[in-house]
Coordinates of C-alpha atoms in Angstrom, one line a residue:
M14 CA 0.0 0.0 0.0
S15 CA 1.5 3.4 -1.0
A16 CA 1.8 6.3 1.3
S17 CA -1.2 7.9 -0.2
Q18 CA -3.3 4.9 0.5
A19 CA -2.2 4.4 4.1
H20 CA -4.1 5.4 7.2
P21 CA -4.7 9.1 7.5
S22 CA -2.2 10.8 9.7
N23 CA -4.7 12.5 12.0
S24 CA -6.4 9.6 13.8
P25 CA -10.1 10.0 14.4
A26 CA -11.8 9.7 17.7
P27 CA -12.0 6.2 19.1
G28 CA -15.7 6.6 20.1
G29 CA -18.4 4.7 18.3
G30 CA -21.9 6.1 17.9
W31 CA -23.3 6.3 14.4
Y32 CA -19.8 5.9 12.9
D33 CA -18.8 2.8 14.8
A34 CA -17.6 -0.2 12.6
R35 CA -19.8 -2.6 14.6
W36 CA -22.9 -1.3 12.6
T37 CA -21.2 -2.2 9.4
Q38 CA -20.1 -5.6 10.7
L39 CA -23.6 -6.4 11.9
M40 CA -25.0 -5.5 8.5
V41 CA -22.4 -7.8 6.7
C42 CA -23.4 -10.6 9.1
I43 CA -27.1 -10.2 8.2
L44 CA -26.4 -9.9 4.5
K45 CA -24.6 -13.2 4.5
R46 CA -27.4 -15.0 6.3
L47 CA -30.6 -13.5 4.8
P48 CA -31.8 -13.4 1.2
T49 CA -31.0 -10.1 -0.4
A50 CA -34.6 -9.3 -1.1
W51 CA -35.4 -9.5 2.7
C52 CA -32.4 -7.2 3.5
V53 CA -33.7 -4.7 1.0
V54 CA -37.2 -4.7 2.5
L55 CA -35.7 -4.3 6.0
T56 CA -33.7 -1.4 4.9
S57 CA -36.7 1.0 4.9
P58 CA -37.6 0.6 8.6
V59 CA -34.0 0.6 9.7
A60 CA -33.4 3.8 7.8
L61 CA -36.5 5.4 9.4
V62 CA -35.0 4.6 12.9
F63 CA -31.7 6.2 12.0
Y64 CA -33.5 9.2 10.5
L65 CA -35.5 9.7 13.7
F66 CA -32.5 9.6 15.9
A67 CA -30.0 11.5 13.7
R68 CA -31.7 14.8 14.3
V69 CA -28.8 17.1 13.4
Q70 CA -28.3 15.3 10.0
G71 CA -32.0 15.2 9.4
R72 CA -32.4 18.9 9.9
A73 CA -29.6 19.6 7.6
V74 CA -31.1 17.5 4.8
R75 CA -34.5 19.1 5.2
A76 CA -32.8 22.6 5.1
N77 CA -31.1 21.6 1.8
L78 CA -34.3 20.4 0.3
R79 CA -36.2 23.6 1.3
A80 CA -33.5 25.6 -0.4
L81 CA -33.7 23.5 -3.6
F82 CA -37.5 23.4 -3.6
P83 CA -38.9 26.5 -1.8
A84 CA -42.4 25.6 -2.8
H85 CA -42.3 22.3 -0.8
G86 CA -44.1 22.3 2.5
A87 CA -42.7 21.0 5.8
L88 CA -44.3 17.5 5.5
R89 CA -43.0 17.1 2.0
C90 CA -39.4 18.1 3.1
W91 CA -39.7 15.7 6.1
L92 CA -40.7 12.8 3.9
G93 CA -38.1 13.8 1.3
A94 CA -35.3 13.8 3.9
Y95 CA -36.4 10.3 4.9
Q96 CA -36.1 9.2 1.3
V97 CA -32.5 10.5 1.3
F98 CA -31.7 8.4 4.4
R99 CA -33.4 5.4 2.8
H100 CA -31.5 5.7 -0.5
F101 CA -28.3 6.1 1.5
A102 CA -29.0 2.9 3.3
L103 CA -29.7 1.0 0.1
T104 CA -26.5 2.2 -1.5
Y105 CA -24.6 1.2 1.6
V106 CA -26.2 -2.3 1.4
D107 CA -25.1 -2.4 -2.3
R108 CA -21.6 -1.5 -1.2
L109 CA -21.4 -4.3 1.4
L110 CA -22.8 -6.8 -1.1
Y111 CA -20.1 -5.8 -3.6
R112 CA -17.2 -5.6 -1.1
H113 CA -18.1 -8.5 1.3
C114 CA -20.5 -10.8 -0.6
A115 CA -18.9 -10.9 -4.1
R116 CA -22.1 -9.5 -5.7
Q117 CA -21.6 -8.3 -9.2
V118 CA -22.7 -4.8 -10.2
E119 CA -24.6 -4.0 -13.3
W120 CA -24.1 -0.6 -14.8
D121 CA -24.5 1.4 -18.0
V122 CA -23.0 4.6 -19.2
H123 CA -25.0 7.6 -20.5
G124 CA -22.6 9.6 -22.6
M125 CA -20.3 6.8 -23.8
E126 CA -18.8 8.9 -26.6
I127 CA -17.8 11.5 -24.0
F128 CA -16.5 8.8 -21.7
E129 CA -14.3 7.4 -24.6
R130 CA -13.0 10.9 -25.2
M131 CA -12.2 11.4 -21.5
K132 CA -10.5 8.0 -21.5
S133 CA -8.3 8.9 -24.5
E134 CA -7.2 12.4 -23.3
A135 CA -3.5 12.7 -23.8
G136 CA -2.8 14.5 -20.5
G137 CA -4.3 14.7 -17.1
V138 CA -8.0 14.8 -16.4
L139 CA -9.9 16.1 -13.4
V140 CA -13.2 14.4 -12.7
F141 CA -15.8 16.3 -10.6
T142 CA -18.6 14.3 -9.0
V143 CA -20.9 14.6 -5.9
H144 CA -21.9 12.4 -3.0
A145 CA -24.5 10.5 -4.8
G146 CA -25.0 6.9 -5.9
N147 CA -22.1 5.0 -4.5
Y148 CA -18.6 6.6 -4.7
D149 CA -16.7 3.4 -3.8
I150 CA -18.5 1.3 -6.4
G151 CA -18.4 4.1 -9.0
S152 CA -14.6 4.5 -8.6
S153 CA -14.0 0.8 -9.0
L154 CA -16.1 0.6 -12.1
L155 CA -14.5 3.7 -13.6
A156 CA -11.0 2.4 -13.0
A157 CA -11.9 -0.9 -14.6
K158 CA -13.3 0.8 -17.8
L159 CA -10.8 3.6 -18.1
G160 CA -7.8 1.2 -18.4
R161 CA -5.8 4.0 -16.7
E162 CA -4.9 4.7 -13.1
L163 CA -7.7 6.5 -11.3
H164 CA -6.8 8.5 -8.2
T165 CA -9.6 9.2 -5.8
V166 CA -9.8 11.5 -2.8
R167 CA -11.3 10.3 0.5
A168 CA -12.0 12.1 3.8
P169 CA -10.7 10.4 7.0
E170 CA -13.3 8.2 8.7
R171 CA -14.9 9.5 11.9
S172 CA -14.1 6.6 14.2
R173 CA -11.0 4.6 14.7
S174 CA -12.8 1.3 14.3
L175 CA -14.4 2.4 11.0
E176 CA -11.0 3.6 9.8
Q177 CA -9.5 0.2 10.4
L178 CA -12.4 -1.6 8.6
R179 CA -12.3 0.8 5.7
A180 CA -8.5 0.4 5.4
A181 CA -8.9 -3.3 5.1
E182 CA -11.6 -2.9 2.5
L183 CA -9.6 -0.5 0.4
H184 CA -6.5 -2.7 0.6
A185 CA -8.6 -5.6 -0.8
A186 CA -10.1 -3.2 -3.5
S187 CA -6.6 -2.3 -4.5
R188 CA -5.6 -5.9 -5.0
Q189 CA -8.8 -6.5 -7.0
Q190 CA -8.5 -3.3 -9.0
P191 CA -4.8 -2.3 -9.2
L192 CA -5.5 0.8 -11.3
L193 CA -7.4 2.4 -8.4
R194 CA -5.5 4.6 -6.0
F195 CA -6.8 6.3 -2.8
H196 CA -5.6 9.5 -1.2
Y197 CA -6.8 10.9 2.1
N198 CA -7.6 14.6 2.6
T199 CA -6.0 15.2 6.0
P200 CA -5.5 18.6 7.8
G201 CA -2.0 19.9 7.2
G202 CA -1.2 17.4 4.4
T203 CA 0.2 18.0 0.9
L204 CA -2.7 16.5 -1.0
G205 CA -3.2 19.5 -3.3
I206 CA 0.5 19.4 -4.4
D207 CA 0.4 15.6 -4.8
L208 CA -2.7 15.7 -7.0
F209 CA -1.3 18.6 -9.0
R210 CA 1.8 16.5 -9.8
L211 CA -0.3 13.6 -10.8
L212 CA -2.3 15.7 -13.2
Q213 CA 0.8 17.1 -14.7
A214 CA 2.1 13.6 -15.2
G215 CA -1.1 12.7 -17.1
A216 CA -3.1 10.9 -14.4
I217 CA -6.9 10.9 -14.0
V218 CA -8.0 12.3 -10.6
A219 CA -11.5 12.2 -9.2
V220 CA -12.7 14.7 -6.6
Q221 CA -16.1 15.4 -5.0
G222 CA -17.0 19.0 -5.5
D223 CA -20.1 19.4 -3.3
R224 CA -19.3 18.8 0.4
V225 CA -17.3 20.9 2.9
V226 CA -16.3 18.9 6.0
M227 CA -13.8 19.3 8.8
D228 CA -11.0 21.7 7.9
V229 CA -11.8 21.9 4.2
S230 CA -11.7 25.5 2.9
P231 CA -15.1 26.6 1.6
L232 CA -16.2 28.7 -1.4
V233 CA -19.7 30.2 -1.6
V234 CA -21.2 30.3 -5.1
V235 CA -24.6 31.8 -6.0
H236 CA -26.6 30.3 -8.8
A237 CA -30.3 30.9 -9.7
G238 CA -31.0 32.5 -6.4
V239 CA -29.4 29.8 -4.3
S240 CA -26.0 29.8 -2.6
Y241 CA -23.9 26.7 -2.6
T242 CA -21.0 26.2 -0.1
I243 CA -18.6 23.9 -1.9
P244 CA -15.0 22.9 -1.3
R245 CA -12.4 25.4 -2.6
G246 CA -9.6 22.7 -3.1
P247 CA -10.9 21.0 -6.3
L248 CA -11.4 24.4 -8.0
M249 CA -7.9 25.6 -7.0
L250 CA -6.6 22.3 -8.5
A251 CA -8.5 22.9 -11.7
E252 CA -7.2 26.4 -11.9
T253 CA -3.5 25.6 -11.3
A254 CA -3.4 22.3 -13.3
G255 CA -5.2 23.6 -16.3
V256 CA -6.5 20.2 -17.4
P257 CA -9.9 19.2 -18.8
C258 CA -12.6 18.9 -16.1
Y259 CA -15.5 16.4 -16.7
A260 CA -18.6 16.1 -14.5
V261 CA -19.5 12.4 -13.8
F262 CA -22.6 11.4 -11.8
L263 CA -23.6 8.0 -10.4
I264 CA -27.3 7.1 -10.0
R265 CA -28.6 4.0 -8.3
C266 CA -31.2 2.2 -10.4
G267 CA -31.8 -1.0 -8.4
V268 CA -30.0 -3.6 -6.2
C269 CA -26.4 -3.3 -7.4
R270 CA -27.5 -1.6 -10.6
Y271 CA -26.1 1.8 -11.4
R272 CA -26.0 4.4 -14.2
I273 CA -23.1 6.7 -14.8
E274 CA -23.8 10.0 -16.5
V275 CA -20.7 11.6 -18.2
C276 CA -21.0 15.2 -19.3
E277 CA -19.1 17.3 -21.7
P278 CA -16.1 18.9 -20.1
F279 CA -17.2 22.2 -18.4
F280 CA -13.6 23.4 -18.4
T281 CA -11.2 22.5 -21.2
G282 CA -8.1 23.8 -19.5
Q283 CA -7.1 25.5 -22.8
H284 CA -7.6 29.0 -21.4
K285 CA -6.6 30.4 -18.0
M286 CA -9.6 30.8 -15.7
Q287 CA -9.9 31.7 -12.1
R288 CA -11.4 29.3 -9.6
T289 CA -14.6 31.4 -9.2
E290 CA -15.1 31.3 -13.0
I291 CA -14.6 27.5 -13.0
A292 CA -17.1 27.2 -10.1
A293 CA -19.6 29.2 -12.1
L294 CA -19.4 26.5 -14.8
W295 CA -19.5 23.5 -12.3
I296 CA -22.4 24.7 -10.1
P297 CA -25.1 24.6 -12.9
L298 CA -24.3 21.0 -13.7
M299 CA -24.3 20.1 -10.0
A300 CA -27.6 22.0 -9.4
D301 CA -29.3 20.3 -12.4
F302 CA -28.3 16.9 -11.1
L303 CA -29.5 17.7 -7.6
H304 CA -32.9 18.8 -8.9
R305 CA -33.3 15.5 -10.8
H306 CA -31.9 13.2 -8.2
W307 CA -32.2 15.0 -4.9
D308 CA -33.1 11.8 -3.1
Q309 CA -29.7 10.3 -3.9
W310 CA -27.6 13.3 -2.7
F311 CA -26.0 12.1 0.5
V312 CA -24.8 15.4 2.0
F313 CA -25.8 15.6 5.7
E314 CA -24.7 19.2 6.3
N315 CA -26.7 22.3 5.4
I316 CA -24.7 23.7 2.5
I317 CA -27.5 25.2 0.4
H318 CA -29.4 28.4 1.2
R319 CA -31.9 30.6 -0.6
V320 CA -30.5 34.1 -1.3
P321 CA -32.9 36.8 -0.2
P322 CA -34.1 39.0 -3.1
D323 CA -32.3 42.3 -3.5
P324 CA -34.8 45.0 -2.4
A325 CA -33.0 47.5 -4.6
R326 CA -34.0 45.6 -7.7

């Protein structure tokens, strides 16, 4: 395992709670003993329990939905937030089936011509995506189809037990898919420099451009009357590296069935642009996806707000 794939240097808290690895281990045990159809049915009530107890996360999801859909009432946003929790649980079950139960994943690509163009780019490529579908499954599938090394960025886990479990999973994933590389975004690290060098060397790097957590530097971008608080790092990387930037989205369509949407590059890298200008190109693609697949957007922090109308206008 390379240095970039090793444990993050800043160890997370040892406490359990919602992020303890025992929840995942229990789910794996159940998945190996019950028919998959039963597990899928049980996911809905289990997700409801987590939704009712995860009050902070639930409020954040409802606030994001109210910002996206201001005409929706309180009940509709409450039910919508539950759908987000439910879809998150279903994608997590898919992930465990794939990683621990050798379940094969069916998938298709919308925008295959664009995908082939991205695959054949002579230099480095920066792939922007969001926390939707299943990032772990998606990165493995992309690496397999690209035929080139795919470098993905991960945030450190929130408990020591989950960090250890995830490290074992990623080590197994690296053996199964040697073209897939993992990098942790740790405070005080040199991730930005490392990724810049990879892009300059002609690598493909995938980043998530929608969620600000821990010490990640934020950037607020306003689009269509809504402000989005997104991470600054991927945009700085796009600005300094000057490589083509593609938007790739993953959508769950059924049990271990996914669709990958590949969009035309929103930044070609041929002309110098500032990070704010690049953000103005990225946000409309992200917003369009969120309006179409809001129930599969797994961001549990309130990062979207309606912008009050300017009274002077």
